[in-house]
XYZ file of C-alpha atoms in Angstrom:
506
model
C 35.972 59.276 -35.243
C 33.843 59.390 -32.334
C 33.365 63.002 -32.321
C 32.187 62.671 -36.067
C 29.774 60.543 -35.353
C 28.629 62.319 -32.553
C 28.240 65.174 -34.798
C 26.474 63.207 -37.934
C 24.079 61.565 -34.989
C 23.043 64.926 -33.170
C 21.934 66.023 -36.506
C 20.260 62.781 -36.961
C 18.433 63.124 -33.360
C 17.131 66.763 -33.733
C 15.682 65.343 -36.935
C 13.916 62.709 -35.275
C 12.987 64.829 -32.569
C 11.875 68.307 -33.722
C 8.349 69.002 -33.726
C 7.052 65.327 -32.981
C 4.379 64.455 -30.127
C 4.291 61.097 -28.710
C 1.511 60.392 -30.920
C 3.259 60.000 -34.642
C 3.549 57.008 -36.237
C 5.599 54.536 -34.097
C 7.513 53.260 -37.422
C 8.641 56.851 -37.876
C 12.013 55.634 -36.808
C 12.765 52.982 -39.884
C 12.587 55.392 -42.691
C 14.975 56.043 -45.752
C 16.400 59.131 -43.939
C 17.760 57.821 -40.859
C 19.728 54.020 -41.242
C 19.089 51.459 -38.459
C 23.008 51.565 -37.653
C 22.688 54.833 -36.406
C 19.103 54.594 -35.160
C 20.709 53.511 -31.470
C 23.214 56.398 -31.512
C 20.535 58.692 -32.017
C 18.531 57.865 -29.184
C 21.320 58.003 -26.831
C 22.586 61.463 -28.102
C 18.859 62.322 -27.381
C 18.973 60.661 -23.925
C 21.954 62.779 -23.450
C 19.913 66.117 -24.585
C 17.674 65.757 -21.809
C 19.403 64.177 -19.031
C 21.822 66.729 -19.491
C 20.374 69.857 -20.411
C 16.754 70.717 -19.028
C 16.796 67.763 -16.761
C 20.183 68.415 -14.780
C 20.119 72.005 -14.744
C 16.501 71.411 -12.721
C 17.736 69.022 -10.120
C 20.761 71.349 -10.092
C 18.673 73.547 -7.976
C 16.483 70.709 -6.412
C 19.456 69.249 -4.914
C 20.562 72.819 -3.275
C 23.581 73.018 -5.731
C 22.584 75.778 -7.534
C 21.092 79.172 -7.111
C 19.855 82.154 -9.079
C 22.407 84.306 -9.357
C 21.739 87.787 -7.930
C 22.100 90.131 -11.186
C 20.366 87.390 -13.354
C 16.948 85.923 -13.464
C 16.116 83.234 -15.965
C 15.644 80.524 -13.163
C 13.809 82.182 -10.413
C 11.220 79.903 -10.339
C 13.178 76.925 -9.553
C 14.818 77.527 -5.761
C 11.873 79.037 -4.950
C 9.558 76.773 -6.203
C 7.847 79.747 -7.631
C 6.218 77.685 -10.930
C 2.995 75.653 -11.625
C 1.732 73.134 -14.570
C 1.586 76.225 -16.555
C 5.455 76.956 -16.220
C 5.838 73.773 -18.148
C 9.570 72.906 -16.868
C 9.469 69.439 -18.404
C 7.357 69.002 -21.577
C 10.723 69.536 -23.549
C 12.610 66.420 -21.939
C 9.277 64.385 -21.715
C 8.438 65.004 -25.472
C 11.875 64.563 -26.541
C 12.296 61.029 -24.460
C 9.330 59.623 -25.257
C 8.661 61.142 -29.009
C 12.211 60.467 -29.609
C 14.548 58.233 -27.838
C 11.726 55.919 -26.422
C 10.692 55.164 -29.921
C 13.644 54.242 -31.477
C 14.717 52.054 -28.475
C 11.036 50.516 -29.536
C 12.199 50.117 -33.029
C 15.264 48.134 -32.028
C 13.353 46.258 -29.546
C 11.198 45.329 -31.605
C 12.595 44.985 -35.361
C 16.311 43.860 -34.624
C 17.170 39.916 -35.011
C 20.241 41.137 -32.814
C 19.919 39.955 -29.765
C 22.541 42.225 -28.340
C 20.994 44.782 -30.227
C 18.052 44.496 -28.673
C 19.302 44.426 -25.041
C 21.598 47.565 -25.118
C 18.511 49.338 -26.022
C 16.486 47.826 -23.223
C 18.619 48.816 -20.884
C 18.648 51.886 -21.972
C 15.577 52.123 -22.390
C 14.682 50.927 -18.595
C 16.965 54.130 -17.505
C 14.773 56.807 -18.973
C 11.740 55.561 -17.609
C 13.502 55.209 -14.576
C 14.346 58.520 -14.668
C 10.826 59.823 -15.566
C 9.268 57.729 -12.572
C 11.606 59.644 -10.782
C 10.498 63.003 -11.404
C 6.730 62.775 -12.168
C 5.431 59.155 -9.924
C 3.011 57.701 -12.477
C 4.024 57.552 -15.692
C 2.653 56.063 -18.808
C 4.173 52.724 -19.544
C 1.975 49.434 -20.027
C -0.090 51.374 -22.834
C 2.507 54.283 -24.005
C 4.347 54.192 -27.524
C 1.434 52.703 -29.353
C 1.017 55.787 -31.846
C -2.362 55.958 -33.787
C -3.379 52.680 -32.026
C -3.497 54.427 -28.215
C -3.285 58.080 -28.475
C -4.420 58.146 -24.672
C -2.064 56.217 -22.805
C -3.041 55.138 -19.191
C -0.699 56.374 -16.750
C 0.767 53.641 -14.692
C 2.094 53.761 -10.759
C 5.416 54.138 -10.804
C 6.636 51.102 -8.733
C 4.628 49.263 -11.976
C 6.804 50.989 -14.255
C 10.022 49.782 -11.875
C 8.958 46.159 -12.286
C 8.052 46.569 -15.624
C 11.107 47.477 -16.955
C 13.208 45.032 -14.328
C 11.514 42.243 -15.988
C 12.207 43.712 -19.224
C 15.950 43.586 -18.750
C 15.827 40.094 -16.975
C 13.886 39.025 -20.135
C 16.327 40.742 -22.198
C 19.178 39.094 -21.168
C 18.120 35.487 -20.902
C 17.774 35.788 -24.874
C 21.244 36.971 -25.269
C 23.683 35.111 -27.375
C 27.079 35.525 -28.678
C 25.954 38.206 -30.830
C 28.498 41.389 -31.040
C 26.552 44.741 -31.285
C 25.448 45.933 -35.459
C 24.525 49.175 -33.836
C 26.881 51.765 -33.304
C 27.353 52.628 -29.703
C 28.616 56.200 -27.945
C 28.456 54.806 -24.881
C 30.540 51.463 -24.669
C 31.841 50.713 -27.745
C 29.546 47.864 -28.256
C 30.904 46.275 -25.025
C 27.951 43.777 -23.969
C 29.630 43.088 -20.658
C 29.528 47.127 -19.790
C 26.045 46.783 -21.023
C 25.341 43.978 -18.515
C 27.105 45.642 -15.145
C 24.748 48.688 -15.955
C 22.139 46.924 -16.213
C 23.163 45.383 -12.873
C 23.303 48.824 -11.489
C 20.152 49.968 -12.445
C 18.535 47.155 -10.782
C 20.826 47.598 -7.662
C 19.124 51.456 -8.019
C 15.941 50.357 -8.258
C 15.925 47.592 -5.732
C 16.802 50.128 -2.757
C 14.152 52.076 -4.304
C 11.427 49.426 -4.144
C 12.589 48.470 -0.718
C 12.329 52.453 0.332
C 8.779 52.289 -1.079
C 7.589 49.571 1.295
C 7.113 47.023 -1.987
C 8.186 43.420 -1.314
C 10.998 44.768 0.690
C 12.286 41.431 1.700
C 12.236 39.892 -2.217
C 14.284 43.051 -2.714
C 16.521 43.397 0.230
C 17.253 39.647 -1.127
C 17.635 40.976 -4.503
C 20.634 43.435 -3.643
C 22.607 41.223 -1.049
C 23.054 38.804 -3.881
C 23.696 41.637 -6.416
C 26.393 43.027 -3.919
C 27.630 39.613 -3.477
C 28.182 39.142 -7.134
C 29.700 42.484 -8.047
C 29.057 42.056 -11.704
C 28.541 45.719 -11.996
C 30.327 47.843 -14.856
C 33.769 49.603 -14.606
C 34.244 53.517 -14.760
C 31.284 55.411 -15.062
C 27.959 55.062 -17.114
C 27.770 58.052 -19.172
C 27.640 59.605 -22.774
C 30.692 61.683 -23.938
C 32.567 62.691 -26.432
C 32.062 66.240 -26.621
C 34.094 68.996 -28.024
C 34.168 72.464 -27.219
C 33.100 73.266 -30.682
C 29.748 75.016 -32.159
C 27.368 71.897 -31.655
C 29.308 69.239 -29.845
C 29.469 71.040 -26.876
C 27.908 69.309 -23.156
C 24.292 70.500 -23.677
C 23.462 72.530 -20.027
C 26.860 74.155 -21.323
C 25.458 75.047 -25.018
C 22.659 76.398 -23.107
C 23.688 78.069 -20.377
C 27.235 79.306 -21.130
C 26.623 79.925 -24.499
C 22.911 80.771 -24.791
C 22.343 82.854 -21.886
C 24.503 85.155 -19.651
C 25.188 82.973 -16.363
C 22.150 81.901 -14.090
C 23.961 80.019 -11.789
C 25.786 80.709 -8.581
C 26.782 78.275 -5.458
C 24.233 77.124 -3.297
C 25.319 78.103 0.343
C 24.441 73.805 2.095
C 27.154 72.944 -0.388
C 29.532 76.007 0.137
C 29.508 75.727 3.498
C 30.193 71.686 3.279
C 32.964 71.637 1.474
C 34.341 74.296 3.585
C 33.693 72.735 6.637
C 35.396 69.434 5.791
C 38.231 71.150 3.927
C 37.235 68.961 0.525
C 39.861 69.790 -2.620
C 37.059 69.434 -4.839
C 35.466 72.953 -3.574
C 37.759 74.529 -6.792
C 36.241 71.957 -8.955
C 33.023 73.779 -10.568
C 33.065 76.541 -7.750
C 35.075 80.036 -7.986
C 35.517 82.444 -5.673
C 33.526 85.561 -4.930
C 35.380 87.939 -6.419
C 34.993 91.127 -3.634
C 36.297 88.752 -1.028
C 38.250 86.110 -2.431
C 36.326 83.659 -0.417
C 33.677 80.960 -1.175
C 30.839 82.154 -0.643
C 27.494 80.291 -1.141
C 23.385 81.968 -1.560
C 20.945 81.211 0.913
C 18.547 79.003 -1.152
C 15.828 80.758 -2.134
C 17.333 83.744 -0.990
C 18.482 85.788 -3.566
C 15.817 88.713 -2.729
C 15.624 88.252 0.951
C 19.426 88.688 1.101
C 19.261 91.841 -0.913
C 16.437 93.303 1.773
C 18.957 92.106 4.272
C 21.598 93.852 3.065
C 19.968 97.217 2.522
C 21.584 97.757 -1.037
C 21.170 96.022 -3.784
C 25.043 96.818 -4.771
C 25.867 94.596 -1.293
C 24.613 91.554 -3.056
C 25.503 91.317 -6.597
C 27.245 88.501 -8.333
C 30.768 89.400 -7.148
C 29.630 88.845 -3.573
C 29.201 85.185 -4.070
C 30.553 82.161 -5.492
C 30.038 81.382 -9.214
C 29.807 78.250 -10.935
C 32.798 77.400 -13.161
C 31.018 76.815 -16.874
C 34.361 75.848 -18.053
C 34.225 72.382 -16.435
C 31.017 71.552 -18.229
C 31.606 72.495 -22.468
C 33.319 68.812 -22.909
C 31.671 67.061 -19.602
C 30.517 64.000 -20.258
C 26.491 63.501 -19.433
C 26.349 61.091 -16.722
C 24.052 58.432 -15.988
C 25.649 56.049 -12.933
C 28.526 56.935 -11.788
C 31.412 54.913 -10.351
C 31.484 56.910 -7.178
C 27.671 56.303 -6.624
C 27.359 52.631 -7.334
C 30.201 52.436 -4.473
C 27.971 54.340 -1.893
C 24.940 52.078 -3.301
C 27.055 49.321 -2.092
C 28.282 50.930 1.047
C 24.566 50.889 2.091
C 23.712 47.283 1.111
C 27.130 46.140 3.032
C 25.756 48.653 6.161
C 22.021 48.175 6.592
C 21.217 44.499 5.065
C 24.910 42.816 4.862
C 25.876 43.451 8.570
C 29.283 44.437 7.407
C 31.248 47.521 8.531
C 34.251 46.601 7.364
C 32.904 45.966 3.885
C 30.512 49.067 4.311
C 33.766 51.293 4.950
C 35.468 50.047 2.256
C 33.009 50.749 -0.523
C 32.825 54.054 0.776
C 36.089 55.485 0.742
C 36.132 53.303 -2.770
C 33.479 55.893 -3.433
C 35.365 59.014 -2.687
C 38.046 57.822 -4.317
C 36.073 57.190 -7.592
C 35.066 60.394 -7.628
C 38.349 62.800 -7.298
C 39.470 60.358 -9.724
C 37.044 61.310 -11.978
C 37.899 65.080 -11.336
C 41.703 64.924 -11.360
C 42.307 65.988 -7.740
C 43.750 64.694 -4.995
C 42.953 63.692 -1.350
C 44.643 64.940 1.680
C 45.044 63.957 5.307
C 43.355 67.210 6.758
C 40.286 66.092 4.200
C 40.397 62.493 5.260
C 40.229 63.205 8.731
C 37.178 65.503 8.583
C 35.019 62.542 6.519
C 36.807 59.569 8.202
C 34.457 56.546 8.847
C 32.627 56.175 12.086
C 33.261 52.564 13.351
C 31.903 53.164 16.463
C 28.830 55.210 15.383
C 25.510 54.874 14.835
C 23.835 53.322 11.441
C 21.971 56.910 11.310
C 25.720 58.913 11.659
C 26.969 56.274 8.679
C 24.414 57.068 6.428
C 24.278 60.839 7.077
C 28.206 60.762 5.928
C 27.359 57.979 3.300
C 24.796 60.637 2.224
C 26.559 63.853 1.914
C 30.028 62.461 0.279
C 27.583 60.761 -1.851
C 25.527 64.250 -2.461
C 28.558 66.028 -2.985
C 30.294 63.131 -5.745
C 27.166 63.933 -7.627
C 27.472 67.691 -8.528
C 28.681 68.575 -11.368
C 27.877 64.906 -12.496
C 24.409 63.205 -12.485
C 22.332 65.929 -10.306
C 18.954 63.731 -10.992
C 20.323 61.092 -8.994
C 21.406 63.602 -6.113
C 17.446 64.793 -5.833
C 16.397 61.224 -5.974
C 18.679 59.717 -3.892
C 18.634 63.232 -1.020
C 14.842 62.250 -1.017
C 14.643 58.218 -0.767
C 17.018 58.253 2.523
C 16.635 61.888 3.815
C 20.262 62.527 3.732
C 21.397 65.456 3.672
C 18.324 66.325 5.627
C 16.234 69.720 5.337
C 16.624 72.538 8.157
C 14.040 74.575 8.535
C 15.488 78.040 9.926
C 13.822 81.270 11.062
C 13.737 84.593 9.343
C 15.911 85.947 12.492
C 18.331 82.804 11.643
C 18.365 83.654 7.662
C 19.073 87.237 8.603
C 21.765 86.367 10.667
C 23.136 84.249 8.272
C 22.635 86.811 5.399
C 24.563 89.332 7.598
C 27.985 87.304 7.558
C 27.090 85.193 10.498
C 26.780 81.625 11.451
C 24.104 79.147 11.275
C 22.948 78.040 14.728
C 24.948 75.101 15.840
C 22.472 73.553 17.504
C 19.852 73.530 14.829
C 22.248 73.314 11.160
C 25.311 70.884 10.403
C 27.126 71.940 7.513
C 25.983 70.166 4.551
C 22.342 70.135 5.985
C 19.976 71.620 2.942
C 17.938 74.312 3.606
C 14.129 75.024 3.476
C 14.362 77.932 1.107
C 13.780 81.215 2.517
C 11.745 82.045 -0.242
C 9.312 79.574 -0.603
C 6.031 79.548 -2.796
C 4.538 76.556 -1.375
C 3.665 78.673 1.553
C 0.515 76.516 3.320
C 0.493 76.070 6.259
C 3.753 77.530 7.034
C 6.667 77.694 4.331
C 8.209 74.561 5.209
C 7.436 72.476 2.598
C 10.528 71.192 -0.108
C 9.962 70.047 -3.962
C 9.145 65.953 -4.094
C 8.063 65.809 -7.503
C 7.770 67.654 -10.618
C 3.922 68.727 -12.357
C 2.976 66.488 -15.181
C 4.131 67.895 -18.700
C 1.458 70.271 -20.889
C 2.104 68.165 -23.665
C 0.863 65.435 -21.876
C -2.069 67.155 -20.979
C -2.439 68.657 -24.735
C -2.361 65.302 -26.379
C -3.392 62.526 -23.597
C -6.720 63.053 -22.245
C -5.331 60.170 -19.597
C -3.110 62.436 -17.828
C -4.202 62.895 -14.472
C -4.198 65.826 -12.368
C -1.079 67.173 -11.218
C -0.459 66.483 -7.091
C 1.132 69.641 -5.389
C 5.169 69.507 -5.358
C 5.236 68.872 -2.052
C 3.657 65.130 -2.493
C 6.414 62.695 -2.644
C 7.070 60.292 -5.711
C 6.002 56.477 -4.524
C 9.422 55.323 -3.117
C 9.619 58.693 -0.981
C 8.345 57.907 2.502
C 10.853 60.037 4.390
């Protein structure tokens, strides 16, 4: 039944979707084509759309899990950093979230005498502008969704958006009653209590963000003991599924990348290397093996070329010389928004840094790990377990570095945006700038230095376009979309990528 709906509300959302700028009338929504009932479903199969197509398949390479592969080249531009405004990377998402999804959660918000109605989709709602903050800093909020009455939008700081939408959800759910869900919903069931532990979650998310971004840090590191202390938080994961491996109900980066195009995407050599190094089961899970060696091998980032200079041949660097990614995982993979895994390292972090509690900090931890082979259907073992075990005698910089990476790697193949956000708020794993003598080596078959790379360290890419001063410099944000620019005179410049989002001050 699910996967019917799923099917009748897809259809639904590319309705309410196509060809629509942010600008159309705001009532759009309520209209004898598309029902209120599934008005809610439709904005979170568009949610899902974005945060799981264009939007996951771009942090994908952010986050050093992906690469170009070396006899393909639709994403070039992205571990290289090779694009501008012009490339437009986002005005798909951005036009479909805000022209879309953000207006029907509106319409509920607004319209419905359901009060838990009206809170599912401000929840919801709170997550996609999370998730825009995320990429772009400012964002338009205070003035956006007005239609014809404010087709220019001011673009608000992002930490404004943050509170904005915290008090939204606090306001939210002091008006909630008894009321059981009208609206159909593909992502609990109508379960107000899931609703409520995400909710919790997000502001658990945000909270470390704020505190990151120097912003009332003590309110907030007050904020998330008591959160922590509470654990009111939801069960499982957060995310949209569903899917079937069948002509339109497939995982959308699948439909468009296994199915549209010919395979972009190889292994990323900071996560190869990783998983190698701490002998992790999961490396099978999403990865294959080069097929000339039998081996997992991972690309230099931003070094498909350089390699293939390297090498001397092109034919010594083609896709059978490195590890693939395994498309089959992702056709019926659900579209993840917080998973169980990361909500655990969230906590892990409170418990270590503002709860003064190892033990507790520990705990959540391996709670994390385990969430996430859980989620994957594969098992630990001791050899694995001793390679990540817990520190209790080290440093709060060693915890978080392994807090960091287990966390980095639970998130491939799962919520990617959250790896790039999270990688940049606390610097873990941390960039490694190497030489062109180190690359080559590297390239060659060799080792990184010891004393400069850990495995699981990311990589300044070889590659780079942001070249001044030196080539050092690693992606912080994304440019502002052209559709913003087309149809919101507001929009302000676009910073370089190198100029990190508000909460970034690593």
């Amino acid at each position: 039944m699910k996967k019917i709906l799923l099917y009748s509300v897809l259809v639904a959302g590319m309705l309410s979707s196509c060809d629509l700028d942010i600008n159309d009338d705001p009532d759009y929504p309520m209209n004898d084509q598309v029902t209120a009932d599934l008005i809610f479903p439709a904005a979170q199969t568009l949610v899902a759309s974005h945060v799981g197509g264009e939007i996951f398949n771009n942090a994908g390479f952010f986050a050093q899990y992906f690469e170009q592969r070396p006899e393909s080249q639709q994403y070039d531009a992205l571990p290289t950093y090779a694009f501008t405004e012009a490339s437009d990377i986002m005005s798909y998402s951005y036009s479909g979230l805000m022209a879309g999804a953000q207006k029907d959660l509106k319409d509920i918000i607004d319209k419905s005498e359901n009060s838990a109605d009206r809170y599912a989709a401000t929840v919801l709602r709170a997550y996609v502008f999370q998730v825009m903050v995320d990429n772009f800093d400012q964002f338009p909020y205070t003035e956006a969704l007005q239609g014809a009455d404010n087709q220019n939008p001011k673009w608000d700081k992002g930490e404004d958006v943050y509170k904005g939408v915290l008090a939204e959800m606090d306001k939210a759910e002091q008006e909630l009653n008894d009321a059981t869900m009208d609206s159909e919903d593909l992502m609990f069931d109508g379960d107000v209590s899931q609703w409520k532990g995400f909710a919790n979650a997000l502001r658990l998310r945000m909270y470390l963000r704020l505190i990151s971004g120097g912003v009332d840090a003590a309110s907030y590191e007050a904020k998330v003991k008591e959160l922590v202390e509470n654990n009111s938080f939801f069960t499982g994961d957060v995310c949209f599924s569903g899917f079937a491996d069948e002509s339109n109900k497939r995982n959308p980066w699948y439909e468009t990348n296994a199915m549209g195009l010919t395979g972009n995407h190889c292994a990323a050599y900071p996560l190869v290397e990783y998983l190698k190094a701490t002998d992790d089961p999961r490396i099978a899970y999403g990865l294959s093996k080069a097929t000339a060696t039998n081996s997992y091998v991972g690309q230099l980032p931003g070094g498909k070329m350089n390699t293939r200079t390297v090498k001397g041949n092109s034919n010594l660097w083609m896709n059978k010389h490195v590890s693939g990614i395994d498309y089959t995982k992702a056709a019926t993979m659900p579209v993840y928004y917080f998973t169980q895994s990361e909500l655990q390292f969230l906590i892990a972090e409170v418990y270590l840094k503002y709860l003064n509690n190892d033990e507790q900090a520990e705990a959540a931890y391996e709670k994390g790990i385990d969430a996430d082979f859980a989620s994957r259907g594969v098992s630990r073992d001791a050899t694995f377990d001793s390679k990540i075990a817990w520190p209790t005698g080290g440093s709060l910089d060693e915890k978080m570095e392994l807090i960091g990476k287990q966390k980095w790697v639970a998130l491939f193949y799962r919520d990617h945006m959250e790896a790039w956000s999270e990688l940049r708020r606390t610097d873990y794993p941390k960039y490694v700038t190497l030489t062109d003598d180190e690359l080559e080596a590297i390239a060659k078959g060799g080792d990184a230095p010891a004393d400069k790379y850990k495995a699981g360290d990311l990589i300044v890419p070889w590659q780079n376009d942001m070249i001044n001063p030196v080539g050092d410099k690693v992606i912080k944000r994304i440019y502002y979309p052209l559709s913003a620019r087309k149809y919101n005179s507001n929009t302000p410049q676009s910073p370089s990528l190198d100029s990190p989002v508000w909460w970034d001050k690593n």
